[in-house]
Coordinates of C-alpha atoms and ligand atoms in Angstrom, one line a residue:
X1 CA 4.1 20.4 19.3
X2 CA 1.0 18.6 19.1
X3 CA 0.5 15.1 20.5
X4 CA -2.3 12.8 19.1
X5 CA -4.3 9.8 20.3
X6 CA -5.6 6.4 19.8
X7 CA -9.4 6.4 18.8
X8 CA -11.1 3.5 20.5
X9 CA -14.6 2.3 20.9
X10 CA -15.7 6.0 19.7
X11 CA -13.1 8.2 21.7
X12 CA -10.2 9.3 21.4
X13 CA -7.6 8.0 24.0
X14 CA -4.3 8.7 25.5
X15 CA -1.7 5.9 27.0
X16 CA 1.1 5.8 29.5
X17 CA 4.3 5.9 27.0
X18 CA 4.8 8.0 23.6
X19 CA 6.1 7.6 20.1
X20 CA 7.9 10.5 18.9
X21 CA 7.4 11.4 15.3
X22 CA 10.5 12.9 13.5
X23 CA 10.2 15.0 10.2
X24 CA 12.7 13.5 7.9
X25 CA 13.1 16.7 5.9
X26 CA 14.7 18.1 9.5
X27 CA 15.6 15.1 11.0
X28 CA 14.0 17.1 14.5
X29 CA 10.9 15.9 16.2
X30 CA 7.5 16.7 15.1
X31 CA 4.7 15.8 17.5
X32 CA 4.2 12.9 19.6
X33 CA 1.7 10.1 19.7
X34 CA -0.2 7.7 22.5
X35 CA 1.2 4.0 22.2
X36 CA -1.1 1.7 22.3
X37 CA -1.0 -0.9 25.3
X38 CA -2.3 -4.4 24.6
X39 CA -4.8 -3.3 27.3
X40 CA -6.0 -0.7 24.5
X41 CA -5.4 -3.5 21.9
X42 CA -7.9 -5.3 23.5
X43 CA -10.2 -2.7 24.6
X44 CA -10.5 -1.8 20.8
X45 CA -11.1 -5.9 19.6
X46 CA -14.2 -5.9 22.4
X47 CA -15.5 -2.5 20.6
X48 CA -15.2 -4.3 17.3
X49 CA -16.6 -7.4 18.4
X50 CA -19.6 -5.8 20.2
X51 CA -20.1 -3.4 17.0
X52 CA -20.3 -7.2 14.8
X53 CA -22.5 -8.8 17.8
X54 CA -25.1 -6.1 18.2
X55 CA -25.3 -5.9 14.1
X56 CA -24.5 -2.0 13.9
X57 CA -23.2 -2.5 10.8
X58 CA -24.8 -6.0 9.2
X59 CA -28.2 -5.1 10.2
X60 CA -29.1 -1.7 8.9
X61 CA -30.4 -1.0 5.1
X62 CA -27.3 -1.5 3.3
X63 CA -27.9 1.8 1.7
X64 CA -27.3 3.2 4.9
X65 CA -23.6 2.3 5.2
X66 CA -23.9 3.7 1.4
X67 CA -24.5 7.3 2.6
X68 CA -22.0 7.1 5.3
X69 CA -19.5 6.0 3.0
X70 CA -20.5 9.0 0.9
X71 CA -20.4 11.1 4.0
X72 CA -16.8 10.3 5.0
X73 CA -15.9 11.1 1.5
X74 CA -17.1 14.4 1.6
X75 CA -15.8 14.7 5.1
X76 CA -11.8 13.1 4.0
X77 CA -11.9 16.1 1.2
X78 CA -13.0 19.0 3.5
X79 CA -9.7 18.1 5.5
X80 CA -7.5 17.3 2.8
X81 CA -5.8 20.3 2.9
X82 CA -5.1 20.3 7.1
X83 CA -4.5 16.5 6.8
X84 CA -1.9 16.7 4.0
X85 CA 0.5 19.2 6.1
X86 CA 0.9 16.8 8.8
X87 CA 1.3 14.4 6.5
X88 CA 4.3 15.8 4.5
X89 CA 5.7 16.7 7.8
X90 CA 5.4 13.7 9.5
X91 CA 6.5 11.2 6.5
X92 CA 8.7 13.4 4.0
X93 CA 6.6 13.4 1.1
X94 CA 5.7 16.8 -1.2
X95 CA 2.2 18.5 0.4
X96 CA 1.1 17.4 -3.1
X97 CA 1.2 13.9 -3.0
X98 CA 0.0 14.3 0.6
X99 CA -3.0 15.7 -0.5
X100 CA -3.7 13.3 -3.1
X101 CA -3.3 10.6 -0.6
X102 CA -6.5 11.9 1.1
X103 CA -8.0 12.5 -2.3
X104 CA -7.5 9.1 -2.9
X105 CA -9.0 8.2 0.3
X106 CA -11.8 10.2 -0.5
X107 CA -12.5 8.0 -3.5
X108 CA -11.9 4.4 -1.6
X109 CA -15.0 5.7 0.5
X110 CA -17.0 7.1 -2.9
X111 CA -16.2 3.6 -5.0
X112 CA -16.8 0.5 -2.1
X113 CA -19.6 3.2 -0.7
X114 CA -20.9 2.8 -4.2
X115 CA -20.9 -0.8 -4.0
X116 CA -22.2 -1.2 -0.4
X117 CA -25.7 -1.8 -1.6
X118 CA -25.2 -4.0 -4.5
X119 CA -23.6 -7.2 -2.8
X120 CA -26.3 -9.1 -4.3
X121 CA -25.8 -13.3 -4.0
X122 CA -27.1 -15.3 -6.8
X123 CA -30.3 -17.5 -6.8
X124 CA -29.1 -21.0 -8.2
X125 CA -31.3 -23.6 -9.6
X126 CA -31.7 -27.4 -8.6
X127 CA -34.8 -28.4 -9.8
X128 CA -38.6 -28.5 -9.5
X129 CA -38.2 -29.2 -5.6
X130 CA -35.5 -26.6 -4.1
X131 CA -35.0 -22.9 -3.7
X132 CA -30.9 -22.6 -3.6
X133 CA -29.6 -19.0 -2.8
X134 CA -26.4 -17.4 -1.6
X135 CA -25.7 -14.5 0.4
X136 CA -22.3 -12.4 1.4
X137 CA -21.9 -12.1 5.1
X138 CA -19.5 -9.7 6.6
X139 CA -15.9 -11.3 8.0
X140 CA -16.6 -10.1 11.6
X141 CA -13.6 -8.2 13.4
X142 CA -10.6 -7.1 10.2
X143 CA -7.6 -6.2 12.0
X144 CA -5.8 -4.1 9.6
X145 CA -1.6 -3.6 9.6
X146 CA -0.5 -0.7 7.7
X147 CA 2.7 0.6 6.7
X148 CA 4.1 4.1 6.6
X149 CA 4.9 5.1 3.4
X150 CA 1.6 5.4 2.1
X151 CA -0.3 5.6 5.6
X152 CA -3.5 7.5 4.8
X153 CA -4.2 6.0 1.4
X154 CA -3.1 2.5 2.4
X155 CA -5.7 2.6 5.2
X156 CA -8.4 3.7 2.9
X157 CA -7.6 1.1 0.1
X158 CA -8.7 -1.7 2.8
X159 CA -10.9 0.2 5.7
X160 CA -13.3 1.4 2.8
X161 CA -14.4 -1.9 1.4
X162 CA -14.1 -3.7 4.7
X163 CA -17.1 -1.0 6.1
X164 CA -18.9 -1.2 3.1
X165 CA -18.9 -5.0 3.6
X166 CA -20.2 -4.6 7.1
X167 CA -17.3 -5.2 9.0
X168 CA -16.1 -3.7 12.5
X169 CA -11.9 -3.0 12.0
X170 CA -8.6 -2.1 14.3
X171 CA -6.2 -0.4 12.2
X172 CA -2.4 -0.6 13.6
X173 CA -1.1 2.2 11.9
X174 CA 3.2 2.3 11.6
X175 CA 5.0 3.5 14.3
X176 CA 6.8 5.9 11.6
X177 CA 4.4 8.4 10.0
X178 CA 1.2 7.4 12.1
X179 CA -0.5 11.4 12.2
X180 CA -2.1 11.5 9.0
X181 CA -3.9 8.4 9.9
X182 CA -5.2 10.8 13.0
X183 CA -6.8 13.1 10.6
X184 CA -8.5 10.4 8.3
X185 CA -10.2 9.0 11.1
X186 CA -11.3 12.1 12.8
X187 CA -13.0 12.7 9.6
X188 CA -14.9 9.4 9.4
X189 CA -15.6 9.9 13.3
X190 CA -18.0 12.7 11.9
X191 CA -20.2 10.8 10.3
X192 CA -22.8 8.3 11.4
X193 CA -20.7 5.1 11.3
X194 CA -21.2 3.2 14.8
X195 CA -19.7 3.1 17.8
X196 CA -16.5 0.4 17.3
X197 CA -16.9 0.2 13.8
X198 CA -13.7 2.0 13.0
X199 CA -10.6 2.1 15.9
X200 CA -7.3 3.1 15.2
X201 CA -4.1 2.3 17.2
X202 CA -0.7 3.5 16.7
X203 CA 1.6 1.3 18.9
X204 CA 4.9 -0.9 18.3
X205 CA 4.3 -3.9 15.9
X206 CA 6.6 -6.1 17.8
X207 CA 3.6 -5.6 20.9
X208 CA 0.3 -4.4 20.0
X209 CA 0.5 -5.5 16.1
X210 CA 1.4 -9.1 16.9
X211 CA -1.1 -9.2 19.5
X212 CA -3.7 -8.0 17.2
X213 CA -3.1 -10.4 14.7
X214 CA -3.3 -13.3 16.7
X215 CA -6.4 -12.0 19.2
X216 CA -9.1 -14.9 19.7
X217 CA -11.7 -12.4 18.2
X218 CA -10.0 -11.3 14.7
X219 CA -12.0 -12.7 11.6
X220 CA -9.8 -11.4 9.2
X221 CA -6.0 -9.9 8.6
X222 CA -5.0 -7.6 6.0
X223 CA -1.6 -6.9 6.4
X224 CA 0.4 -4.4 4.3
X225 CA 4.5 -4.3 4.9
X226 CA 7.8 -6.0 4.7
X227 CA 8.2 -9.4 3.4
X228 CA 9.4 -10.7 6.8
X229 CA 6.4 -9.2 8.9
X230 CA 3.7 -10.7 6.8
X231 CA 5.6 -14.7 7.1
X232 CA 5.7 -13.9 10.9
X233 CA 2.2 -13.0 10.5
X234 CA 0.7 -15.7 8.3
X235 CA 2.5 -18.2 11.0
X236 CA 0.3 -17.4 13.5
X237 CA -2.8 -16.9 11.4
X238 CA -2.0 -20.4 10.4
X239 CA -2.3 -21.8 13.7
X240 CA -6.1 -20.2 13.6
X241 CA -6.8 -20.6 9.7
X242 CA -7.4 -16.9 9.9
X243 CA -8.5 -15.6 6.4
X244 CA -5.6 -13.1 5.4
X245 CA -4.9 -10.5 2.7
X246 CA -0.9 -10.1 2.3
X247 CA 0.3 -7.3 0.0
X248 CA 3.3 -7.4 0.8
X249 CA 7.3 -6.1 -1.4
X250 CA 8.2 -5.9 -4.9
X251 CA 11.4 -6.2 -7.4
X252 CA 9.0 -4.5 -10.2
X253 CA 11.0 -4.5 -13.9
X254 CA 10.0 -2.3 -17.3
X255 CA 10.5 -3.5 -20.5
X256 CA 11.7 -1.1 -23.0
X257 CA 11.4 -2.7 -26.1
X258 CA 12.8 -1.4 -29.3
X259 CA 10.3 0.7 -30.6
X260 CA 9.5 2.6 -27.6
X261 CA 9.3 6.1 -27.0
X262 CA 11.9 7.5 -25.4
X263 CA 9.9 10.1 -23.7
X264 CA 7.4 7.6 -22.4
X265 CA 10.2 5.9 -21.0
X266 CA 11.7 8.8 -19.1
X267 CA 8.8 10.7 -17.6
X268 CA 7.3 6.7 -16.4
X269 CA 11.1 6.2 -15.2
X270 CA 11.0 9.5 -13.3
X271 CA 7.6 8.6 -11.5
X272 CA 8.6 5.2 -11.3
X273 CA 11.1 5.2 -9.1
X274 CA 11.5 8.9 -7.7
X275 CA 8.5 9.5 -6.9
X276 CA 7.7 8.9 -2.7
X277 CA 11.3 8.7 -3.0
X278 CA 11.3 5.2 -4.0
X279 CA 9.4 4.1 -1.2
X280 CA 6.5 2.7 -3.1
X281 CA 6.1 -1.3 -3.6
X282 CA 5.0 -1.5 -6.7
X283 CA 8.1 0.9 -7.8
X284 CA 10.1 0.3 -11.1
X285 CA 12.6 -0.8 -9.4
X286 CA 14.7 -2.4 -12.9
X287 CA 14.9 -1.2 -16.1
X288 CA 15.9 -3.6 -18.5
X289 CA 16.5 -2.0 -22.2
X290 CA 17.0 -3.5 -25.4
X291 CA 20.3 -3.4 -26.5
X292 CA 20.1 -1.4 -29.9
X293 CA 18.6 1.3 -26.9
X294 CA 20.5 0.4 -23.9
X295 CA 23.2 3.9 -24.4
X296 CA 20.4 5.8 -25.4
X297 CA 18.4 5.0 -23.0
X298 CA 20.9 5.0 -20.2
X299 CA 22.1 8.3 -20.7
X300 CA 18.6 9.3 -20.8
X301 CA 17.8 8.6 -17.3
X302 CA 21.0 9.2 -15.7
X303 CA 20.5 12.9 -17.3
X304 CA 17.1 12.8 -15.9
X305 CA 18.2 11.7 -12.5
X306 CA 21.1 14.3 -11.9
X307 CA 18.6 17.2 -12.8
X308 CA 16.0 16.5 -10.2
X309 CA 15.9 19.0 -7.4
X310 CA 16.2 17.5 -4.2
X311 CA 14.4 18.9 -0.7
X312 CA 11.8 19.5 1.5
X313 CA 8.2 18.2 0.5
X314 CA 7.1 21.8 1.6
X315 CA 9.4 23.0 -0.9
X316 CA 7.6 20.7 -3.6
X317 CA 10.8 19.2 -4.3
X318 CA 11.3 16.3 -7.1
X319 CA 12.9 14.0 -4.5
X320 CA 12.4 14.4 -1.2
X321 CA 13.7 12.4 1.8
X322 CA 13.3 8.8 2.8
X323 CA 11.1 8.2 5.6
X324 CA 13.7 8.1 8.5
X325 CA 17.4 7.9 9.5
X326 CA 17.3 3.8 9.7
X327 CA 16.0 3.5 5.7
X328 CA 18.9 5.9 4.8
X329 CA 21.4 3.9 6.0
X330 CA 19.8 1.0 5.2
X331 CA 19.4 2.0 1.3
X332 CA 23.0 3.4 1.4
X333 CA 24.2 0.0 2.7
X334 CA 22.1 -1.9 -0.5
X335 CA 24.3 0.6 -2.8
X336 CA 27.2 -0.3 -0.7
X337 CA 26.8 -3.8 -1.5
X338 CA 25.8 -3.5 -4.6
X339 CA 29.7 -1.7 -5.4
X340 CA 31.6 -5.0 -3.5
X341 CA 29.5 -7.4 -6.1
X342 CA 30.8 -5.3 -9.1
X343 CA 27.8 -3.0 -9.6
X344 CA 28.7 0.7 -11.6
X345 CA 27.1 3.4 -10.0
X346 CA 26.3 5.5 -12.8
X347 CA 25.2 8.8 -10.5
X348 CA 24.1 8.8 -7.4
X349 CA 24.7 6.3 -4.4
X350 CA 25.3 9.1 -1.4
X351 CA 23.6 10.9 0.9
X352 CA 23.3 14.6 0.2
X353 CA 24.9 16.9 2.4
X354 CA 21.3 18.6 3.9
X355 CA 20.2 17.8 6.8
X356 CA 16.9 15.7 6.6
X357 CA 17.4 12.1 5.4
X358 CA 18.1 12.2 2.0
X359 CA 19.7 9.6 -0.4
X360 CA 20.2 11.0 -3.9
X361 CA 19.1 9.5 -6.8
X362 CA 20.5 6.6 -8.2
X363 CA 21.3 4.7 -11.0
X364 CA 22.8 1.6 -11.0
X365 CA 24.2 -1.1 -14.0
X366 CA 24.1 -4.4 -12.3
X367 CA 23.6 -7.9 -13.5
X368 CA 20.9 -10.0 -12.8
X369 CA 21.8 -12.2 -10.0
X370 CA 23.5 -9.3 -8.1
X371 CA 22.0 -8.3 -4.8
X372 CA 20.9 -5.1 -5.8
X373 CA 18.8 -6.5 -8.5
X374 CA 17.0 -9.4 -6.3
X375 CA 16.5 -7.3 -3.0
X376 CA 13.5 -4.6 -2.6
X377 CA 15.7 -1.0 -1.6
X378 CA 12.5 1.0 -0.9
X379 CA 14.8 4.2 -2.0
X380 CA 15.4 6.0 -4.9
X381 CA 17.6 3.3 -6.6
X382 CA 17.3 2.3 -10.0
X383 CA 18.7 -1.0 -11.6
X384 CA 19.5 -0.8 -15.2
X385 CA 20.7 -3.6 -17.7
X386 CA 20.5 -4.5 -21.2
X387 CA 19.0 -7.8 -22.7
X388 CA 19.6 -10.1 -26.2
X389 CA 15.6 -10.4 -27.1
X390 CA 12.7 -10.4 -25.6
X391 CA 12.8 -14.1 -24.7
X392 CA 15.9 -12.9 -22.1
X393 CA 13.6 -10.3 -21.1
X394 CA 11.1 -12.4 -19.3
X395 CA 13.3 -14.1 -17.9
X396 CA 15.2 -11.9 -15.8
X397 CA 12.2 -9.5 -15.2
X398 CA 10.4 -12.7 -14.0
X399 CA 13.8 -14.2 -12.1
X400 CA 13.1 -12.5 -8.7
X401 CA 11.2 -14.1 -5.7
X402 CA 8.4 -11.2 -6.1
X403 CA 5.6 -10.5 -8.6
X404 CA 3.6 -7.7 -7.8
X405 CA 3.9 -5.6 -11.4
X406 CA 5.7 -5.5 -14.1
X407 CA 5.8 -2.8 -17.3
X408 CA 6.5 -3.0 -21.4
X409 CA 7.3 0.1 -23.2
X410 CA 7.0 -0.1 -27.0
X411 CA 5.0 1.1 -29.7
X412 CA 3.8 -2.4 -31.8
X413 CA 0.7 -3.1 -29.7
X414 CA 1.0 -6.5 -30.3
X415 CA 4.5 -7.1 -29.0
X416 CA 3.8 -5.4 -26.4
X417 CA 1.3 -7.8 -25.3
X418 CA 2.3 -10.8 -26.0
X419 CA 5.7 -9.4 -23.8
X420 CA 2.8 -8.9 -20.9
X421 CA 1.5 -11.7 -21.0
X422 CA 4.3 -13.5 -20.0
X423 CA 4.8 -11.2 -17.1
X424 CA 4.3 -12.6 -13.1
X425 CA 2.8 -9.9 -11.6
X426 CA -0.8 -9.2 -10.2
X427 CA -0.5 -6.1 -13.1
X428 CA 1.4 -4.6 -15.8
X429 CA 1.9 -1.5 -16.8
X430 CA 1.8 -0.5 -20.7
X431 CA 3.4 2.5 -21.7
X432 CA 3.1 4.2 -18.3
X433 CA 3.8 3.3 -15.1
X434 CA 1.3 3.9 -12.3
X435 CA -1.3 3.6 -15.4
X436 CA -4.2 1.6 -13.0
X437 CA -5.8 3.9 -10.9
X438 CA -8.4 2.2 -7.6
X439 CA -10.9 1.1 -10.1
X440 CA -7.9 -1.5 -11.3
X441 CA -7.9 -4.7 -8.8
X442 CA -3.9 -4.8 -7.0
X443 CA -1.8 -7.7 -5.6
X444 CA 1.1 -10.0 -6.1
X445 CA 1.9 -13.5 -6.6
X446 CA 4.8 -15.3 -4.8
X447 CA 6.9 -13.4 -2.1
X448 CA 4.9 -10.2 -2.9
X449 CA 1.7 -12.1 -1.2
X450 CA -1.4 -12.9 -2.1
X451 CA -5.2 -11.4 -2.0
X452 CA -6.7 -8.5 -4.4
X453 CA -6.9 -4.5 -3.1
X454 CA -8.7 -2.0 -5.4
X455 CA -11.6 -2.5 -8.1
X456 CA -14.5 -4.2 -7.4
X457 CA -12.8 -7.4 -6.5
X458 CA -11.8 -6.8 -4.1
X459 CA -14.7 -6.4 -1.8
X460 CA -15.2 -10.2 -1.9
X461 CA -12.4 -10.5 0.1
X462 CA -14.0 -8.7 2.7
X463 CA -16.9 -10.9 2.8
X464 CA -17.4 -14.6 2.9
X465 CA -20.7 -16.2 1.1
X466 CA -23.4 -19.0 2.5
X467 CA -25.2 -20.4 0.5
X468 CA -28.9 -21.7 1.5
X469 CA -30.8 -25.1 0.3
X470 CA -34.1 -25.5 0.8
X471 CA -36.1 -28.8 0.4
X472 CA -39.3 -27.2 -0.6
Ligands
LIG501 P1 6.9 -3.5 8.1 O1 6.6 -4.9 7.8 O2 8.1 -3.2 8.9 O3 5.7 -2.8 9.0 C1 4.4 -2.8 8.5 C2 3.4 -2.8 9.6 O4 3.5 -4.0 10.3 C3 3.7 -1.6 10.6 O5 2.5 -1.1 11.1 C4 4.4 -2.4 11.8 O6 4.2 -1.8 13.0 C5 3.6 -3.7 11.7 N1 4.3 -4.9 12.4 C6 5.6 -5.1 12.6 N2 5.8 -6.3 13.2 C7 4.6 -6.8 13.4 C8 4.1 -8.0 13.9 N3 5.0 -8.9 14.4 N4 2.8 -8.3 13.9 C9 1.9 -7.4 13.4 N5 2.3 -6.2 12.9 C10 3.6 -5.9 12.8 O7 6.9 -2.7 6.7 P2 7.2 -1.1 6.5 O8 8.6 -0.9 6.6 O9 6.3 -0.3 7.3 O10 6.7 -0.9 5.0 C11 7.5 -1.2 3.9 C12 7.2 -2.5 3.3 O11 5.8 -2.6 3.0 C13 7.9 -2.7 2.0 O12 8.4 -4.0 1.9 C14 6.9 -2.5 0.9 O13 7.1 -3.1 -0.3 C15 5.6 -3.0 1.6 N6 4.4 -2.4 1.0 C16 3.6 -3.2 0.3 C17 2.5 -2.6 -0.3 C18 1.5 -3.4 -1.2 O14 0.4 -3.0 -1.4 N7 1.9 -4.5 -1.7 C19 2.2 -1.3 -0.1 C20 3.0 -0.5 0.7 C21 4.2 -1.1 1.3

């Protein structure tokens, strides 16, 4: 069994007490992993700061961090393949989708490294007797909170643009599923970026992620997690008017309007909420149906979901388990819940008899205002209920606390966009789910937080401008 370590300040460290990492597919240990110590906690914000306060990264031809950047890309994809095993080991998900996750990271570095030397500030006039310009400085010190389910690509989505900015960043990466994280930064660690630049701790968020956060010499949080965790968070950051990125849960709904294609539907239902075993934020978590569609429809998916073979991300499987013992019963008790307030489970709503964590997929008809269609499950657990018109549409897809995306199915191009237009949600999805890709900016509005990932916007969240005026 292999046991990893925290990268701090350039080298890779060990600590007094573990964290055991358990394969949900066998529910038996996997490796183990140093936790951090708030002694290594701040040992890694003085490597950051001293990284920002020499100018390592601010000072050097920006098309230097550019070929680093490109570097660590090449360097994420020759690992890919050694990477992506631990990954689907460590977190449950098929070695496919592991890989892609550092394929993806591989294109975080190629896209901000892209952009690292064209952050150009804009010359604005005032007349005959001043020169007016503005610049984009780097934040300084981004701590950066990660979750598990998407650990390796998660990391990239914010590390990438923060170094191509010119920042020094911690990374707390979950105490669930922290390995692949491990072999993403070994890759960066060889290529040229600084010493401090990059420092990645795994430790309990409770101790080392709360002390990060509210450390004297963080700049900048980007937090990605739970809905709870990021209000703790932004309490404290409040108290220091720290700048803060929050992408935070999701209550997604599709629209499938009267015209749309029933295969369309399906395949984007499938990826929607199956795929990563419905431990994705921006999942389609609802699927609300026209009426003239709603049997059609429903029998559809339900078909769909009780042919999907369930197992082992090594065995490529179309649902695999949920990331540890504690979401299983913590999904089964959603769809427990859901059955006391009336809900009809229309397959689904157990746990298989295998011996990994595994819920099986799930289809639920549920109103509304029930629990199950309010609450973010993070399992594979669909909601499904018919509306009236499109009018009733919007409103219950936009009648949760959360807004990070939203999806219309149908064929009239016009409908369909006047239907998204009235959606809450940072994006929406036409005709297929997922359809973005990390050229397409990311966030939420309301509970699901606040602050843009992905595309080129969101690099400016990673900087802050001055602006100079000069009397000539
Ligand atoms: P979580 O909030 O439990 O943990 C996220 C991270 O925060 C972990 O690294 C954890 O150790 C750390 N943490 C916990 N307490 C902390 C504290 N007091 N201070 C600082 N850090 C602390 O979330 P999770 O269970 O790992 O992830 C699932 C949640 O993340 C879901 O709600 C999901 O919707 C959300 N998520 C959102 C996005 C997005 O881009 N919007 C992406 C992935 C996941």
């Amino acid at each position: 069994m292999t046991h990893y370590l925290n990268f701090i300040n350039g080298q890779w460290c060990d600590s007094h007490t573990h964290i055991s990492v358990i394969n949900p597919a066998t529910a038996q240990e996997y490796s183990t992993i140093a936790s951090a110590s708030v002694d290594d906690a701040n040992n890694a914000m003085l490597a950051a700061r001293q990284c920002i306060s020499r100018g390592l990264l601010s000072d050097v031809r920006p098309a230097v961090r550019t070929t680093w950047m490109l570097d660590a890309a090449k360097a994420i994809k020759e690992i890919a393949d050694e990477g992506a095993l631990a990954l689907c080991r460590e977190n449950g998900k098929t070695l496919a989708d592991a890989k892609d996750e550092f394929l993806e990271a591989a294109r975080y570095f190629e896209y901000y490294g892209g952009m690292a030397d064209k952050l150009e500030g804009t010359s604005i006039p005032l007349g005959k007797n001043y020169i007016d310009f503005t610049q984009y400085i780097p934040m300084g010190v981004s701590v950066q909170i990660v979750p598990w389910n998407f650990p390796v690509s998660i990391c990239a989505r914010s590390l990438a643009p923060a170094l191509a900015a010119g920042n020094a960043v911690v990374i707390k990466s979950p105490e669930i599923s922290p390995v692949g994280m491990v072999y993403l930064v070994r890759a960066l660690e060889s290529v040229g970026f600084p010493r401090g630049a990059i420092n990645l701790l795994c430790g309990k968020g409770s101790v080392v992620g709360s002390h990060l956060v509210e450390h004297n010499d963080v700049n900048q949080i980007v937090f990605t997690g739970s809905v709870p965790t990021g209000q703790r968070i932004l309490k404290g950051a409040a108290e220091r008017a720290t700048p803060s990125v929050m992408e935070l849960g999701g209550k997604s709904a599709a629209i499938v309007l009267k015209d749309a294609a029933t295969e369309k539907v399906i395949s984007s239902v499938q990826t929607g909420i199956f795929f990563n075993a419905g431990q994705v934020c921006s999942a389609m978590s609802r699927l609300l149906v026209d009426k003239a569609r709603y049997e059609e429809i429903k029998s559809a998916v339900v078909t769909m979901a009780e042919n999907l073979v369930i197992g082992s991300g090594e065995e490529q499987a179309d649902l695999t388990p949920v990331v540890s013992q504690a979401q299983q019963i913590s999904v089964l008790a959603m769809i427990e819940q859901a059955k006391k307030e009336g809900a009809t489970i229309l397959c689904g709503g157990y746990a298989p008899d295998l011996a990994g964590y595994y819920v099986a997929p799930t289809v639920i008809e549920a109103t509304p205002d029930m629990s199950i269609s309010q609450q973010e499950v993070f399992g594979p657990v669909l909601v499904i209920m018919p509306f009236e018109d499109e009018q009733q549409a919007v409103k219950i897809a936009n009648g949760t606390e959360f807004g990070l995306v939203a999806g219309v199915f149908g064929e009239a191009l016009n409908q369909t966009l006047q239907v998204a237009q009235q959606l809450r949600g940072g994006q929406v999805f036409i005709n297929e789910w997922f359809a973005g890709g990390i050229e397409t900016p990311f966030g939420g509005v309301g509970l699901s937080g606040f602050g843009r990932e992905k595309g080129q916007e969101a690099i400016y969240s990673y900087m802050q401008t001055r602006n100079i005026a000069i009397r000539l």
